[in-house]
Coordinates of C-alpha atoms in Angstrom, one line a residue:
M1 CA 148.0 94.0 72.7
A2 CA 146.5 94.6 69.3
W3 CA 147.8 94.0 65.7
S4 CA 146.5 96.0 62.9
V5 CA 147.0 94.9 59.3
F6 CA 146.6 97.4 56.3
W7 CA 145.5 96.1 52.9
P8 CA 144.1 98.8 52.7
L9 CA 141.5 98.2 55.5
K10 CA 142.5 97.5 59.1
V11 CA 142.1 94.2 60.9
S12 CA 142.7 94.1 64.7
L13 CA 143.9 91.0 66.6
K14 CA 144.2 90.8 70.4
L15 CA 146.8 88.6 72.0
R16 CA 147.4 87.9 75.7
P17 CA 150.9 88.2 77.1
R18 CA 153.1 85.3 75.7
E19 CA 150.3 84.2 73.4
Q20 CA 151.3 82.9 70.0
L21 CA 148.9 83.1 67.0
I22 CA 149.4 81.2 63.7
L23 CA 147.0 81.9 60.8
S24 CA 147.4 78.9 58.6
D25 CA 145.9 80.6 55.5
A26 CA 146.5 84.3 56.1
L27 CA 145.0 85.5 52.8
E28 CA 141.8 83.6 53.2
Y29 CA 141.6 84.9 56.8
L30 CA 142.0 88.5 55.6
R31 CA 139.3 87.9 52.9
G32 CA 137.0 86.7 55.6
R33 CA 137.6 89.9 57.5
G34 CA 136.5 92.1 54.6
L35 CA 139.8 93.0 53.0
G36 CA 139.7 93.5 49.2
I37 CA 141.8 90.6 48.0
G38 CA 140.8 88.8 44.8
A39 CA 139.1 85.4 44.8
K40 CA 141.2 82.4 45.7
G41 CA 142.6 80.4 42.8
I42 CA 142.1 82.8 40.0
A43 CA 145.4 84.7 40.3
S44 CA 148.6 85.0 42.3
Y45 CA 148.6 87.5 45.0
A46 CA 151.8 89.1 46.6
G47 CA 152.5 92.2 48.5
A48 CA 153.7 93.7 51.8
L49 CA 152.0 93.5 55.2
R50 CA 152.3 96.2 57.8
V51 CA 151.8 95.4 61.4
S52 CA 151.4 98.1 64.1
V53 CA 151.4 97.4 67.8
A54 CA 149.5 98.9 70.7
G55 CA 149.5 97.9 74.3
A56 CA 153.0 96.4 74.3
A57 CA 156.6 97.5 73.5
L58 CA 157.5 96.9 69.9
S59 CA 160.6 95.0 71.0
D60 CA 158.3 92.5 72.8
V61 CA 156.5 91.5 69.6
F62 CA 157.6 89.2 66.8
A63 CA 155.8 88.8 63.4
G64 CA 156.8 86.7 60.5
A65 CA 155.3 85.0 57.4
R66 CA 155.6 81.6 55.9
T67 CA 154.8 81.6 52.2
A68 CA 154.1 78.2 50.6
S69 CA 153.5 77.6 46.9
P70 CA 152.7 74.4 45.0
S71 CA 155.6 72.8 43.2
P72 CA 155.3 71.8 39.5
S73 CA 156.8 68.5 40.5
A74 CA 154.2 67.9 43.3
G75 CA 154.4 68.9 46.9
Q76 CA 155.1 72.5 47.8
F77 CA 158.0 74.8 48.5
G78 CA 158.2 77.8 50.8
L79 CA 160.0 80.7 52.4
F80 CA 159.9 82.1 56.0
T81 CA 160.2 85.9 56.1
P82 CA 160.8 87.6 59.4
G83 CA 159.4 91.1 60.0
V84 CA 161.6 94.2 59.9
F85 CA 161.1 96.5 62.8
E86 CA 160.4 100.2 62.4
G87 CA 163.7 102.1 62.4
Q88 CA 165.6 99.2 60.9
E89 CA 164.6 100.0 57.3
A90 CA 167.1 101.2 54.7
Q91 CA 167.2 104.9 53.9
T92 CA 169.9 105.4 51.2
E93 CA 171.6 102.2 50.4
A94 CA 171.6 98.4 51.3
W95 CA 173.5 95.3 50.3
L96 CA 172.5 91.7 49.8
Y97 CA 175.5 89.3 50.2
G98 CA 176.1 85.6 49.7
L99 CA 173.9 85.1 46.6
R100 CA 174.2 82.3 44.1
A101 CA 172.8 81.3 40.7
D102 CA 174.2 78.0 39.5
A103 CA 173.3 74.4 38.9
T104 CA 171.7 74.0 42.3
N105 CA 170.6 77.5 43.2
R106 CA 168.7 80.6 41.9
T107 CA 168.3 84.0 43.5
N108 CA 165.4 86.4 43.6
V109 CA 165.6 90.0 44.9
A110 CA 162.6 91.8 46.4
V111 CA 162.0 95.4 47.4
L112 CA 159.2 97.2 49.1
N113 CA 158.3 100.8 50.2
A114 CA 158.0 100.7 54.0
G115 CA 156.7 104.3 54.3
P116 CA 153.4 105.2 55.8
D117 CA 150.4 106.3 53.7
G118 CA 151.2 109.7 52.3
A119 CA 155.0 109.2 52.5
G120 CA 155.3 109.2 48.7
A121 CA 157.0 106.9 46.1
V122 CA 160.6 105.8 46.1
T123 CA 162.6 104.8 43.1
L124 CA 165.3 102.2 43.8
E125 CA 168.2 101.0 41.7
L126 CA 169.3 97.3 41.8
Q127 CA 172.9 96.5 40.6
A128 CA 174.5 93.0 40.6
Y129 CA 178.2 92.4 41.3
D130 CA 180.2 89.4 40.2
G131 CA 182.2 87.9 43.1
D132 CA 184.1 85.5 40.8
A133 CA 185.4 88.5 38.8
G134 CA 186.7 90.6 41.6
G135 CA 183.4 92.3 42.4
I136 CA 182.9 94.1 39.2
P137 CA 179.3 95.3 38.4
R138 CA 177.5 93.0 35.9
G139 CA 174.6 94.0 33.6
D140 CA 172.7 97.2 33.5
P141 CA 171.0 98.2 36.8
D142 CA 167.3 97.8 37.1
Q143 CA 165.0 100.5 38.5
V144 CA 161.8 100.0 40.4
T145 CA 159.3 102.7 41.6
L146 CA 157.1 101.8 44.5
E147 CA 154.2 103.6 46.2
P148 CA 153.9 103.2 50.1
G149 CA 153.2 99.5 50.8
G150 CA 154.3 98.6 47.2
W151 CA 156.3 95.4 46.8
A152 CA 158.1 93.9 43.7
Q153 CA 160.3 90.9 43.1
K154 CA 162.9 90.3 40.4
S155 CA 162.9 86.6 39.8
G156 CA 166.3 85.0 38.8
F157 CA 167.9 88.4 39.2
L158 CA 171.5 87.2 39.7
G159 CA 171.3 84.6 36.8
N160 CA 169.8 87.1 34.5
K161 CA 172.8 89.3 35.0
G162 CA 175.2 86.5 34.3
V163 CA 176.4 86.2 37.8
A164 CA 176.9 82.8 39.5
N165 CA 178.4 84.0 42.8
G166 CA 178.0 87.6 43.9
W167 CA 176.0 90.3 45.7
V168 CA 173.5 93.1 45.0
R169 CA 173.5 96.7 45.9
V170 CA 170.1 98.5 46.2
R171 CA 170.1 102.3 46.5
R172 CA 167.5 105.0 46.5
L173 CA 167.4 107.3 43.5
S174 CA 164.4 109.5 44.6
G175 CA 161.9 109.8 47.3
T176 CA 162.2 110.1 51.1
A177 CA 160.3 107.1 52.5
P178 CA 162.1 104.2 54.2
W179 CA 162.3 100.9 52.3
I180 CA 163.3 97.3 52.6
T181 CA 165.1 94.8 50.3
Y182 CA 165.8 91.1 50.8
A183 CA 167.0 88.2 48.6
V184 CA 165.7 84.6 48.3
V185 CA 168.1 81.9 47.4
N186 CA 166.0 79.0 46.1
D187 CA 167.1 75.4 46.0
G188 CA 167.2 74.4 42.3
A189 CA 168.4 76.2 39.2
G190 CA 164.8 76.6 38.0
A191 CA 161.2 76.0 39.0
G192 CA 160.5 72.3 39.6
A193 CA 164.2 71.5 40.1
R194 CA 165.2 70.1 43.5
T195 CA 163.0 71.2 46.5
G196 CA 162.4 74.8 45.5
D197 CA 162.6 75.9 49.2
G198 CA 164.0 79.3 49.7
A199 CA 166.5 80.8 52.2
Y200 CA 165.8 84.3 53.3
V201 CA 168.8 86.7 53.0
P202 CA 168.4 89.9 55.0
M203 CA 169.8 93.2 53.8
V204 CA 172.7 95.0 55.3
A205 CA 171.7 98.7 55.3
T206 CA 174.3 101.4 54.9
P207 CA 173.8 104.0 57.6
P208 CA 172.9 107.3 56.0
P209 CA 175.3 110.1 56.4
S210 CA 174.6 112.0 59.6
P211 CA 172.8 115.3 59.0
W212 CA 174.6 116.6 62.2
E213 CA 178.0 118.3 62.2
I214 CA 179.6 117.7 65.6
S215 CA 182.4 119.7 67.2
I216 CA 183.9 119.2 70.6
L217 CA 184.9 121.8 73.1
K218 CA 187.4 120.5 75.6
D219 CA 187.9 122.8 78.6
G220 CA 191.5 121.9 79.1
D221 CA 191.1 121.7 82.9
P222 CA 191.2 117.9 83.7
T223 CA 190.2 118.6 87.4
M224 CA 186.8 120.2 86.4
G225 CA 183.6 118.3 85.9
L226 CA 181.4 120.0 83.3
H227 CA 177.6 120.6 83.7
R228 CA 174.6 122.3 82.1
P229 CA 175.9 124.1 78.9
S230 CA 173.8 126.7 77.2
V231 CA 174.1 128.1 73.7
T232 CA 173.1 131.3 71.8
Y233 CA 174.1 132.8 68.4
D234 CA 175.0 136.2 67.1
P235 CA 173.2 137.4 63.9
S236 CA 176.0 136.0 61.7
G237 CA 175.6 132.5 63.2
S238 CA 178.6 132.4 65.5
P239 CA 177.8 130.5 68.7
T240 CA 178.6 131.3 72.4
I241 CA 178.4 128.5 74.9
S242 CA 178.2 129.0 78.7
Y243 CA 178.8 126.1 81.2
G244 CA 179.5 125.4 84.8
G245 CA 182.0 123.1 86.3
L246 CA 183.0 121.7 89.7
I247 CA 186.6 121.7 90.7
L248 CA 186.9 118.2 92.1
S249 CA 190.0 118.8 94.2
S250 CA 188.5 121.8 96.1
L251 CA 184.8 121.2 95.6
T252 CA 184.4 124.8 94.3
S253 CA 182.9 125.8 91.0
K254 CA 183.5 127.9 87.9
V255 CA 181.3 129.6 85.4
K256 CA 182.8 129.9 82.0
V257 CA 181.8 131.3 78.6
A258 CA 183.2 130.2 75.3
R259 CA 182.8 132.5 72.3
W260 CA 183.5 131.3 68.7
D261 CA 185.9 133.7 67.1
R262 CA 185.7 133.6 63.3
A263 CA 189.0 135.4 62.7
S264 CA 191.0 132.8 64.6
A265 CA 188.5 129.9 64.1
S266 CA 188.8 129.0 67.7
W267 CA 186.9 129.1 71.0
Q268 CA 187.8 132.1 73.3
V269 CA 187.1 131.0 76.8
A270 CA 186.6 133.4 79.7
T271 CA 185.9 132.6 83.4
L272 CA 183.1 134.8 84.9
H273 CA 183.1 133.2 88.4
E274 CA 185.3 131.0 90.5
G275 CA 185.0 129.8 94.0
G276 CA 182.2 128.6 96.2
D277 CA 179.3 126.9 94.5
T278 CA 177.3 128.1 91.5
W279 CA 173.8 127.6 92.7
H280 CA 172.3 129.4 89.7
V281 CA 173.2 127.5 86.6
P282 CA 174.5 129.8 83.8
V283 CA 172.1 130.4 80.9
L284 CA 172.5 132.5 77.7
A285 CA 170.6 134.7 75.3
T286 CA 171.5 137.2 72.6
D287 CA 170.8 140.9 72.9
P288 CA 168.7 141.9 69.9
K289 CA 170.0 145.5 70.0
D290 CA 173.7 144.8 69.6
G291 CA 173.7 141.0 68.7
Q292 CA 176.0 140.3 71.6
P293 CA 175.6 137.4 74.2
S294 CA 174.4 137.8 77.8
V295 CA 174.5 135.3 80.6
V296 CA 172.8 134.9 83.9
Y297 CA 174.4 133.0 86.8
G298 CA 175.1 133.5 90.5
V299 CA 175.7 132.2 94.0
D300 CA 173.9 134.3 96.7
V301 CA 173.5 137.1 94.2
L302 CA 171.9 136.6 90.8
Q303 CA 174.4 138.1 88.2
F304 CA 173.8 139.4 84.7
A305 CA 176.8 139.6 82.4
H306 CA 176.8 141.1 78.9
W307 CA 179.6 141.0 76.3
T308 CA 180.4 144.6 75.2
G309 CA 182.5 143.5 72.2
S310 CA 185.7 143.6 74.2
S311 CA 184.9 142.5 77.7
W312 CA 182.2 141.1 80.0
K313 CA 180.2 143.7 82.0
V314 CA 178.8 142.1 85.1
E315 CA 176.1 143.6 87.4
A316 CA 174.0 142.3 90.2
V317 CA 170.2 141.7 89.7
E318 CA 169.1 140.7 93.2
T319 CA 170.3 138.9 96.4
V320 CA 168.5 135.6 96.2
G321 CA 170.3 133.2 98.6
K322 CA 171.8 129.8 97.9
I323 CA 169.1 127.8 96.0
N324 CA 169.5 125.1 93.4
D325 CA 168.1 126.8 90.3
V326 CA 168.1 126.7 86.5
P327 CA 167.0 130.2 85.7
S328 CA 165.7 131.4 82.3
L329 CA 166.8 134.4 80.3
A330 CA 164.9 136.0 77.4
Y331 CA 164.7 139.3 75.7
G332 CA 161.2 141.0 75.4
P333 CA 159.7 142.7 72.4
D334 CA 161.2 146.0 73.7
G335 CA 164.7 144.6 73.4
N336 CA 165.3 144.5 77.2
P337 CA 166.3 141.4 79.1
A338 CA 164.1 139.5 81.5
I339 CA 164.9 136.7 83.9
A340 CA 162.7 134.0 85.6
Y341 CA 164.3 132.4 88.7
F342 CA 163.7 130.9 92.1
A343 CA 164.9 132.8 95.2
K344 CA 165.4 132.0 98.9
T345 CA 165.7 135.5 100.2
P346 CA 164.1 138.0 100.7
T347 CA 161.0 136.3 99.4
M348 CA 161.1 132.6 98.8
G349 CA 159.6 131.3 95.6
L350 CA 159.3 132.1 91.9
R351 CA 160.5 135.6 90.9
F352 CA 160.7 137.7 87.7
A353 CA 163.2 140.5 87.0
R354 CA 163.1 142.9 84.0
W355 CA 165.5 145.6 82.9
N356 CA 163.5 148.9 82.4
G357 CA 166.3 150.7 80.7
S358 CA 168.1 152.0 83.8
A359 CA 167.5 149.4 86.6
W360 CA 166.3 145.9 87.3
V361 CA 162.7 145.7 88.5
T362 CA 161.8 142.5 90.4
Q363 CA 158.5 140.9 91.3
S364 CA 157.3 137.9 93.2
V365 CA 155.4 135.6 90.9
E366 CA 154.4 132.8 93.4
L367 CA 155.5 132.1 96.9
D368 CA 156.8 128.6 97.6
P369 CA 158.3 128.0 101.1
F370 CA 159.7 124.7 99.9
A371 CA 161.5 125.9 96.8
D372 CA 165.0 125.1 98.1
K373 CA 164.3 121.4 98.6
Y374 CA 165.0 120.3 95.0
L375 CA 166.7 121.5 91.8
T376 CA 164.2 123.8 90.3
S377 CA 163.9 125.0 86.7
T378 CA 162.0 127.8 84.9
S379 CA 161.2 128.5 81.3
L380 CA 160.5 132.1 80.3
A381 CA 158.9 133.1 77.0
F382 CA 156.9 136.1 75.7
D383 CA 153.5 135.7 74.2
S384 CA 152.1 137.4 71.0
Q385 CA 151.0 140.4 73.1
G386 CA 154.5 140.8 74.4
N387 CA 153.6 139.7 77.9
P388 CA 156.0 137.3 79.8
A389 CA 154.9 133.7 80.8
I390 CA 156.8 131.2 82.9
A391 CA 156.5 127.5 83.0
Y392 CA 157.8 125.8 86.2
G393 CA 157.6 122.9 88.5
A394 CA 155.8 123.0 91.8
R395 CA 154.6 120.7 94.6
A396 CA 151.1 120.1 95.8
G397 CA 152.4 119.2 99.2
T398 CA 155.6 119.5 101.3
G399 CA 157.6 116.9 99.6
N400 CA 161.1 117.5 98.1
R401 CA 160.2 116.8 94.5
S402 CA 158.0 118.5 92.0
D403 CA 154.7 116.8 91.0
T404 CA 152.9 119.7 89.3
L405 CA 153.5 121.6 86.0
K406 CA 152.4 125.2 86.3
L407 CA 152.2 128.2 84.0
A408 CA 152.3 131.8 85.2
R409 CA 151.2 134.6 82.9
W410 CA 151.5 138.4 83.3
T411 CA 148.2 140.1 82.4
G412 CA 149.6 143.6 82.3
S413 CA 148.7 144.2 85.9
E414 CA 149.2 140.9 87.8
W415 CA 150.6 137.4 87.6
R416 CA 148.0 134.6 87.2
T417 CA 149.0 131.0 87.7
E418 CA 147.3 127.8 86.6
I419 CA 148.0 124.1 86.9
V420 CA 148.8 122.4 83.6
E421 CA 149.4 118.8 84.7
E422 CA 149.7 117.3 88.2
G423 CA 149.9 114.2 90.3
V424 CA 153.1 112.5 89.2
F425 CA 156.5 112.9 90.8
F426 CA 158.8 115.0 88.6
Y427 CA 156.0 116.5 86.6
G428 CA 157.2 120.1 85.9
Y429 CA 160.8 119.1 86.2
Q430 CA 163.1 120.3 83.3
C431 CA 160.2 122.1 81.6
S432 CA 160.5 124.1 78.4
L433 CA 157.9 126.7 77.1
A434 CA 157.3 128.1 73.7
F435 CA 154.4 129.9 71.9
D436 CA 153.1 128.7 68.5
A437 CA 152.0 130.9 65.6
Q438 CA 148.5 131.1 67.0
G439 CA 149.8 132.4 70.3
M440 CA 149.0 129.2 72.1
P441 CA 151.5 127.9 74.8
V442 CA 153.3 124.6 74.2
I443 CA 155.3 123.0 77.1
A444 CA 157.6 120.0 77.2
H445 CA 158.4 118.5 80.6
R446 CA 159.5 115.4 82.4
A447 CA 157.0 112.5 82.4
G448 CA 158.0 111.2 85.8
R449 CA 160.5 108.9 87.5
P450 CA 163.8 110.2 89.0
D451 CA 166.2 108.2 86.9
Y452 CA 167.4 108.4 83.3
S453 CA 164.6 106.1 82.2
A454 CA 162.1 109.0 82.7
G455 CA 160.0 109.9 79.7
I456 CA 159.0 113.3 78.1
R457 CA 155.6 114.8 77.6
L458 CA 154.3 117.6 75.4
V459 CA 151.3 119.7 76.5
R460 CA 149.4 122.2 74.3
W461 CA 146.6 124.7 75.0
D462 CA 144.0 124.1 72.3
G463 CA 141.9 127.1 73.1
Q464 CA 139.7 125.3 75.6
G465 CA 142.0 123.1 77.7
W466 CA 145.4 121.4 78.0
V467 CA 146.0 118.4 75.8
G468 CA 149.0 116.2 76.6
E469 CA 150.8 113.4 74.8
P470 CA 154.0 111.4 75.3
V471 CA 157.0 112.3 73.2
V472 CA 159.3 109.5 74.2
G473 CA 158.9 106.8 76.8
E474 CA 162.6 106.9 77.9
G475 CA 164.8 110.0 77.9
T476 CA 165.9 113.1 79.8
L477 CA 164.5 116.4 78.4
G478 CA 166.8 119.1 77.3
S479 CA 164.6 121.8 75.7
L480 CA 161.8 122.5 73.3
V481 CA 161.8 124.7 70.3
L482 CA 159.3 125.3 67.5
D483 CA 160.9 125.4 64.0
R484 CA 159.9 127.9 61.3
S485 CA 157.0 125.7 60.2
G486 CA 155.7 125.5 63.8
T487 CA 156.8 121.9 64.3
P488 CA 157.9 121.1 67.8
L489 CA 161.4 119.8 68.2
V490 CA 162.6 118.2 71.5
G491 CA 166.2 117.6 72.4
F492 CA 167.0 114.9 74.9
T493 CA 169.4 112.2 76.0
Q494 CA 168.9 108.5 76.3
A495 CA 170.7 106.0 78.4
Y496 CA 172.0 102.5 77.9
P497 CA 173.5 103.0 75.4
W498 CA 174.0 106.7 75.9
S499 CA 173.1 109.0 73.0
V500 CA 171.9 112.5 72.3
R501 CA 168.7 112.7 70.2
M502 CA 166.1 115.0 68.7
A503 CA 162.5 114.1 68.4
R504 CA 159.8 115.5 66.1
P505 CA 156.3 114.5 65.1
E506 CA 156.0 113.0 61.6
P507 CA 152.7 112.8 59.7
G508 CA 151.2 109.3 60.0
R509 CA 154.1 108.1 62.2
G510 CA 153.7 110.0 65.5
W511 CA 156.9 111.1 67.3
T512 CA 160.1 109.9 65.8
S513 CA 163.7 110.6 67.0
E514 CA 167.0 110.7 65.3
V515 CA 170.5 110.2 66.8
V516 CA 172.6 113.3 67.0
E517 CA 175.6 111.6 68.7
G518 CA 175.7 108.0 70.0
S519 CA 178.1 105.5 71.5
L520 CA 179.0 107.7 74.4
G521 CA 180.1 106.8 77.9
A522 CA 177.4 109.2 79.1
A523 CA 175.4 112.1 77.8
Q524 CA 173.8 114.8 80.0
Y525 CA 172.2 118.2 80.0
P526 CA 171.2 118.7 76.4
M527 CA 170.0 122.1 75.2
L528 CA 168.3 122.6 71.8
K529 CA 168.4 125.9 70.0
L530 CA 167.7 127.2 66.5
D531 CA 170.5 129.0 64.8
P532 CA 169.8 132.2 62.8
A533 CA 169.1 130.1 59.7
G534 CA 166.4 128.2 61.5
K535 CA 168.3 125.0 61.8
P536 CA 168.4 123.1 65.1
S537 CA 171.6 122.8 67.2
L538 CA 172.4 121.1 70.5
V539 CA 174.9 121.5 73.2
Y540 CA 175.4 118.8 75.9
V541 CA 178.0 117.3 78.2
R542 CA 179.5 114.2 76.6
T543 CA 181.6 111.5 78.4
E544 CA 184.0 109.2 76.7
T545 CA 185.9 106.3 78.4
G546 CA 189.5 105.9 77.2
A547 CA 191.4 102.7 76.7
D548 CA 192.9 103.3 80.2
G549 CA 189.4 103.3 81.7
I550 CA 189.5 107.0 82.6
Q551 CA 186.4 109.0 81.7
V552 CA 186.9 112.4 80.1
K553 CA 184.1 115.0 79.9
S554 CA 183.7 117.6 77.1
I555 CA 181.1 119.8 75.6
G556 CA 179.4 118.5 72.5
F557 CA 178.2 121.1 70.0
A558 CA 176.0 119.7 67.1
R559 CA 174.5 121.6 64.3
R560 CA 172.1 120.1 61.8
T561 CA 173.4 120.8 58.3
A562 CA 170.8 118.9 56.2
E563 CA 167.1 119.9 55.8

């Protein structure tokens, strides 16, 4: 494990597991390591310290500081300040409670910009409230502007506002960086009185308003378990959601499609298939020619259904046999639909079907005699030349789980396949493919492990080879999209506690994630999609446990309303 301290140079410290290190004179130690702190004894020095961790989980590390100062009446007084973990900073507003300024106490208030280098300045407003007068605000609010890493303290803040017993609100007026505030209640009404020791008072941060607008689609059939929803949009932004379900009483299945009807402001639900088992999970895409949704699904026969504006027109694509499959549907530059899927008959393995204007033309992409041994998934996208490409999971041997992520690309005359990453169980599982603005493929896929603690990886072609990186250490992948700026967005679920999340890379911070919906009994099968305005949205199966202990499933539909 290594600690890195920025002031503004970096110092690294290595600690063994369970080792504790105490630096008795931290500033002198940092001076000795080359940090540009002024000479000892000629001035007072104060500021913020940022600690980054490598080689261990952040939750396994604790950092704190004990600040000691000489007392005017001899001896010294001090304050212990625990570190604030990344993700626990304030964003919009925070409160400091239980503060006093009387004959035996005085209160200081400190603020700091916890953003990384380049995050920009924040301007904070500090307002005191009088608890003895019913909580009315006292005095004019103070404003502080801080650059990243900047720290400031308002000494005697409560007393200067004429408040003996009260609290303080700190809120952000401008900037986007995270920030921290805390209070220090010192023993003694003034310097030199009593011990001078300080008690650290942590902030209570107000959660920022969620940028996600969540609506819930309840199927209305309590006997049906929901699974694997998919979403697409018409040009006006109205969504259509497809999903499957297992009828628990008969162990048969249904395929349903819910269209949002603007006129009635309600979901219009249709059943496309009922009975048997839906081996090919329903997936959606929008026809660019008429703006209407299409869906692919099937049992022994892969079916393609298109909404005509008044009804669903269903036609068979190919007899494929019963095989666990999550197919992929996309429209090419010519406006015609194409499908990537696995088949069992007549030729087992990865296949590709494309509508040529009058009929479906099918091709074998890669043979795989073991394709029916596990739930397979494909991800179809078109490159900048208009040629199809398919990301998929495969196996190096004859096992029943994927251990290889592969990419197949159509050259104009043949399919060529290559290995992207291999050697780990569940590599290639739940993969998702996109092409960036330079025409380079980007793939997200499962990082391994068969349970909900599996992680997610992102792999890019940099022009010479594949470069991979971890996105999150724990989570189940839904899908990958590139937003209009080319930034990759990854939708996923996380267990214990269950939540639906979206991850994105942030300059100077690596991959960060935000909660879309949390505090669920379970969350499964997330799918991320951009709406016509370019904002991300997610559909997923959500489970809530009622007061009676009964679990109820529904489809969650979340759209990001904020930038």
